[in-house]
Amino acid sequence: MGLLERLRKEWFILGIVLVIAVARLEPGVGVKGGPLRPEITITYIAVSAIFFNSGLSLKTEELTNALMHVKLHLFVQIFTLVFFPTAIWVFLQLLSITPINEWLLKGLQTVGCMPPPVSSAVILTKAVGGNEAAAIFNSAFGSFLGIVITPLLLLLFLGSSSSVPFTSIFSQLFMTVVVPLIIGQIVRRYIKDWLERKKPPFGAISSCVLLMIIYTTFCDTFANPNIDLDKFSLIIIVFIIFSVQMSFMFLTFLFSTRNNSTFTPSDTVAIVFCSTHKSLTLGIPMLKIVFAGYEHLSLISVPLLIYHPAQILLGSLLVPTIKSWMVSRQKALKLTRQPKAPVKV
């Protein structure tokens, strides 16, 4: 089964998971405890598993080359942590005069403040055949920047009276992101031949872990008996989220493919996904820390919960189109670089 098929299957399974989560929820029932033990499996194991999986599957030389691609990294991080939240803030000034639930609008702003995701952008970049190493580097690097920048952005745009324990967040992120990635790379050195022969389903493993994260986060949010969602606001927010994603994906594509750009087609693929995707795995814990004690925390979390499956859906639908463009563009560039045959007189 190819990566594209796995992404489509992931979206189908995700839909089933969300339906089951809604059907099984009872007022006042959280997700702590139970057979999944999300307070342990999600917080400490799931993210680590994703990055260990990435470290195990990524060729070390590709990651080393990615570290040197400074221009690409600057583009991704500036777009996702500066342009994205600023553009959302300007857009929300217009939406503030509408009857849309104000806490859902605040939730949209929190989406804009989030760092790049830990896996979805990498999975989609790999499905297209883009620069996977650059996607992984920006995922990890963006996560570290997000430790400091995301809480500051949330405080700047929304405000909060709580203190943010940067030290504990940084140490947890280091242990769940960097350490597993390094361990994966070390293990790969010893079993490299076996990996190349067997070709384990790394993409499917990451997808399964991601589904578990989404399921438990969804349950944790909608188990709140005080959550008050009106259908009109929710439908409008869903439409806005899809529109924002499509617009920003198109914008990053235009910027990265302009005539004076030095990005390769595979770089563009990583840029499109990494610049426009937002992290649910890191986002929800950050919201719970920065907005601890907020009565409307559940409503603020809703747009981020919608944004994540939406970015997987849109990305998986666009994989064939983007892959076709990338292949044709690579062929065109290869032809232009070939020396012309001498003309016989």
XYZ file of C-alpha atoms in Angstrom:
345
model
C 0.000 0.000 0.000
C 1.419 3.389 -1.036
C 1.694 6.453 1.185
C -1.227 8.141 -0.555
C -3.468 5.149 0.098
C -2.391 5.135 3.731
C -3.256 8.831 4.032
C -6.708 8.234 2.598
C -7.179 5.291 4.923
C -6.021 7.470 7.827
C -8.668 10.071 7.015
C -11.372 7.393 6.796
C -10.306 5.911 10.133
C -10.111 9.400 11.643
C -13.750 10.004 10.722
C -14.770 6.762 12.410
C -12.693 7.623 15.476
C -14.374 11.019 15.867
C -17.859 9.535 15.471
C -17.090 6.897 18.100
C -15.648 9.546 20.410
C -18.802 11.663 20.169
C -21.100 8.680 20.585
C -19.324 7.376 23.687
C -18.871 10.664 25.505
C -20.900 11.322 28.637
C -21.139 14.675 30.436
C -18.352 15.156 32.918
C -16.348 12.154 31.784
C -12.730 12.920 30.914
C -10.149 10.745 29.252
C -7.669 10.325 32.077
C -7.202 6.729 33.066
C -8.909 3.968 31.142
C -7.164 1.449 28.910
C -5.327 4.087 26.828
C -3.904 5.997 29.814
C -3.450 9.177 27.693
C -1.826 11.093 30.558
C 1.109 8.706 30.053
C 0.824 7.290 26.535
C 0.119 10.613 24.813
C 2.195 12.959 26.959
C 5.334 10.853 27.111
C 5.146 7.989 24.609
C 3.181 9.004 21.471
C 5.266 12.020 20.381
C 8.477 10.189 21.265
C 7.372 7.245 19.123
C 6.750 9.538 16.138
C 10.218 11.100 16.326
C 11.982 7.808 17.039
C 10.206 6.473 13.962
C 11.398 9.508 11.977
C 14.963 9.125 13.217
C 14.932 5.435 12.318
C 13.584 6.002 8.801
C 15.584 9.092 7.792
C 18.972 8.706 6.146
C 21.576 10.519 8.231
C 23.191 12.167 5.215
C 19.822 13.646 4.205
C 19.314 15.161 7.652
C 22.851 16.603 7.584
C 22.188 18.228 4.215
C 18.906 19.625 5.514
C 20.640 21.380 8.398
C 22.513 23.570 5.919
C 19.413 24.737 4.041
C 19.136 27.952 6.068
C 17.025 29.911 3.582
C 14.321 27.244 3.531
C 14.226 27.068 7.333
C 13.946 30.846 7.652
C 11.114 30.917 5.126
C 9.121 28.235 6.966
C 9.627 29.585 10.475
C 8.989 33.247 9.596
C 5.854 32.359 7.667
C 4.362 30.061 10.317
C 5.366 32.014 13.446
C 5.246 35.621 12.194
C 3.159 36.038 9.040
C 0.525 33.411 9.874
C -0.537 34.738 13.320
C -0.355 38.363 12.154
C -2.538 37.695 9.097
C -5.068 35.812 11.253
C -5.172 38.712 13.724
C -5.946 41.206 10.935
C -8.616 38.862 9.537
C -10.227 38.444 12.970
C -10.605 42.202 13.352
C -13.085 42.000 10.480
C -14.808 38.914 11.857
C -15.241 40.473 15.299
C -18.291 42.406 14.076
C -20.050 39.175 13.044
C -22.230 36.999 15.345
C -19.620 34.201 15.340
C -18.833 32.897 18.812
C -16.009 35.099 20.163
C -14.268 32.168 21.864
C -14.120 30.233 18.619
C -12.564 33.309 17.021
C -10.008 33.404 19.820
C -9.407 29.742 19.044
C -8.600 30.677 15.444
C -5.961 33.060 16.747
C -4.428 30.293 18.842
C -4.189 28.152 15.695
C -2.168 30.902 14.026
C 0.225 31.024 16.991
C 1.026 27.307 16.943
C 4.389 25.886 15.717
C 4.727 23.436 12.796
C 3.381 19.916 13.457
C 5.418 16.944 14.606
C 4.305 14.500 11.934
C 1.516 15.371 9.467
C 3.691 17.695 7.348
C 6.463 15.085 7.297
C 4.083 12.289 6.268
C 2.561 14.356 3.445
C 5.964 15.591 2.240
C 7.146 11.988 2.089
C 3.962 10.924 0.275
C 4.680 13.450 -2.483
C 8.401 12.634 -2.584
C 9.507 16.061 -1.415
C 12.362 17.096 0.849
C 11.514 14.898 3.848
C 14.715 15.765 5.720
C 13.894 19.489 5.560
C 10.359 18.761 6.747
C 11.635 16.811 9.761
C 14.216 19.476 10.629
C 11.630 22.272 10.488
C 9.227 20.204 12.543
C 11.783 19.723 15.322
C 13.251 23.233 15.056
C 9.807 24.846 14.920
C 8.793 22.900 18.007
C 11.738 24.337 19.918
C 10.988 27.854 18.739
C 7.379 27.279 19.706
C 8.375 26.619 23.317
C 9.187 30.309 23.682
C 7.452 32.030 20.770
C 4.026 30.345 20.881
C 3.252 31.223 24.542
C 4.476 34.768 23.906
C 2.257 35.069 20.834
C -0.718 33.751 22.802
C -0.056 36.288 25.537
C 0.374 39.069 22.962
C -2.802 38.395 20.977
C -5.086 36.969 23.671
C -3.551 37.653 27.061
C -3.365 35.366 30.089
C -2.772 35.759 33.799
C -0.995 32.438 34.214
C 2.753 31.999 34.363
C 4.281 29.794 31.703
C 6.829 27.237 32.986
C 9.267 27.427 30.095
C 11.850 25.205 31.788
C 9.511 22.261 32.279
C 8.066 22.591 28.752
C 11.557 22.791 27.238
C 12.821 19.753 29.145
C 9.759 17.686 28.233
C 10.011 18.693 24.580
C 13.718 17.883 24.528
C 13.066 14.423 25.942
C 10.122 13.666 23.631
C 11.432 15.201 20.375
C 15.217 15.495 20.208
C 16.277 12.478 22.251
C 14.046 9.975 20.363
C 15.211 11.425 17.022
C 18.870 10.987 18.007
C 18.262 7.471 19.373
C 16.490 6.562 16.134
C 19.467 7.751 14.123
C 21.879 5.754 16.328
C 19.798 2.579 16.061
C 19.582 3.056 12.284
C 23.385 2.870 11.999
C 23.345 -0.684 13.378
C 20.316 -2.031 11.487
C 20.627 -0.022 8.274
C 20.956 -3.076 6.017
C 17.958 -4.769 7.606
C 15.832 -1.615 7.189
C 16.732 -1.320 3.515
C 15.803 -4.976 2.923
C 12.556 -5.112 4.905
C 11.365 -1.510 4.393
C 9.135 -1.287 7.509
C 5.883 0.756 7.195
C 7.167 3.883 8.935
C 4.395 6.077 7.511
C 1.626 3.774 8.744
C 3.164 3.641 12.228
C 3.283 7.440 12.501
C -0.303 7.686 11.217
C -1.594 5.249 13.843
C 0.131 7.132 16.656
C -1.252 10.423 15.348
C -4.783 9.011 15.290
C -4.467 8.033 18.940
C -3.377 11.581 19.819
C -6.340 13.090 17.960
C -8.809 10.674 19.546
C -7.755 11.344 23.139
C -7.548 15.121 22.611
C -10.995 15.148 21.009
C -12.446 13.233 23.949
C -10.741 15.454 26.497
C -12.208 18.586 24.932
C -15.770 17.499 24.237
C -16.178 15.632 27.530
C -16.461 19.057 29.166
C -20.143 19.434 30.211
C -19.910 23.244 30.046
C -18.968 23.453 26.365
C -21.508 25.564 24.461
C -21.263 25.322 20.671
C -23.821 26.812 18.314
C -24.088 25.163 14.902
C -23.827 28.405 12.900
C -20.509 29.430 14.464
C -19.094 25.922 14.149
C -19.995 25.617 10.456
C -18.528 29.056 9.696
C -15.332 28.219 11.588
C -14.936 24.984 9.598
C -15.364 26.925 6.338
C -12.864 29.589 7.466
C -10.295 26.952 8.437
C -10.439 25.238 5.046
C -10.299 28.620 3.276
C -7.294 29.778 5.315
C -5.421 26.546 4.642
C -6.042 26.651 0.905
C -5.124 30.342 0.690
C -1.894 29.969 2.648
C -0.854 26.827 0.770
C -1.332 28.706 -2.499
C 0.548 31.716 -1.122
C 3.565 29.670 0.002
C 3.569 27.885 -3.355
C 3.712 31.209 -5.205
C 6.488 32.584 -2.982
C 8.651 29.467 -3.211
C 8.314 29.086 -7.007
C 8.844 32.692 -8.103
C 11.490 33.317 -10.765
C 14.279 34.457 -8.421
C 13.671 31.636 -5.941
C 16.480 29.146 -5.337
C 14.182 26.435 -3.956
C 13.966 23.101 -5.758
C 10.571 21.492 -6.483
C 11.102 19.073 -3.571
C 11.900 22.056 -1.313
C 8.638 23.694 -2.352
C 6.696 20.604 -1.281
C 8.219 20.743 2.216
C 7.614 24.508 2.395
C 3.933 24.251 1.431
C 3.161 21.649 4.075
C 5.455 22.826 6.906
C 4.512 26.514 6.605
C 0.756 25.974 6.700
C 0.346 23.019 9.067
C -0.040 23.537 12.802
C 0.799 21.252 15.699
C -2.048 19.696 17.648
C 0.301 17.540 19.718
C 2.166 20.537 21.143
C -0.710 22.996 20.781
C -3.221 21.443 23.162
C -0.754 21.102 26.091
C 0.389 24.703 25.531
C -3.198 25.964 25.580
C -3.837 24.097 28.812
C -0.773 25.724 30.388
C -1.238 29.298 29.126
C -5.017 29.347 29.676
C -5.121 27.272 32.855
C -8.364 27.984 34.685
C -10.063 29.663 31.704
C -13.784 28.887 31.668
C -13.858 28.797 27.865
C -10.699 26.753 27.285
C -12.690 23.978 25.580
C -14.162 26.400 23.040
C -10.745 27.949 22.403
C -9.407 24.450 21.655
C -12.092 23.586 19.070
C -10.536 25.364 16.009
C -7.206 23.613 16.595
C -9.003 20.262 16.849
C -10.714 20.997 13.526
C -7.592 22.397 11.866
C -5.536 19.257 12.366
C -7.798 16.720 10.582
C -8.572 19.401 7.987
C -4.881 19.775 7.117
C -4.571 15.996 6.782
C -7.651 15.858 4.526
C -6.607 18.749 2.280
C -3.037 17.546 2.129
C -3.975 13.994 1.177
C -6.375 15.240 -1.508
C -3.671 17.478 -2.988
C -0.898 14.854 -2.906
C -1.508 13.585 -6.499
C -1.666 17.134 -7.919
C 1.441 18.352 -6.087
C 3.351 15.173 -6.938
C 2.466 15.521 -10.617
C 3.657 19.144 -10.583
C 6.895 18.252 -8.784
C 7.779 15.414 -11.184
C 7.048 17.480 -14.283
C 8.984 20.436 -12.876
C 11.983 18.250 -12.017
C 11.986 16.811 -15.552
C 11.823 20.303 -17.045
C 14.739 21.507 -14.910
C 16.765 18.415 -15.804
C 16.264 19.059 -19.509
C 17.316 22.703 -19.237
C 20.541 21.707 -17.475
C 21.567 19.142 -20.079
C 24.249 20.376 -22.484
C 22.952 20.985 -25.951
C 24.214 18.669 -28.674
C 26.538 20.396 -31.183
C 24.878 21.305 -34.432
C 26.381 19.496 -37.402
C 27.263 21.734 -40.335
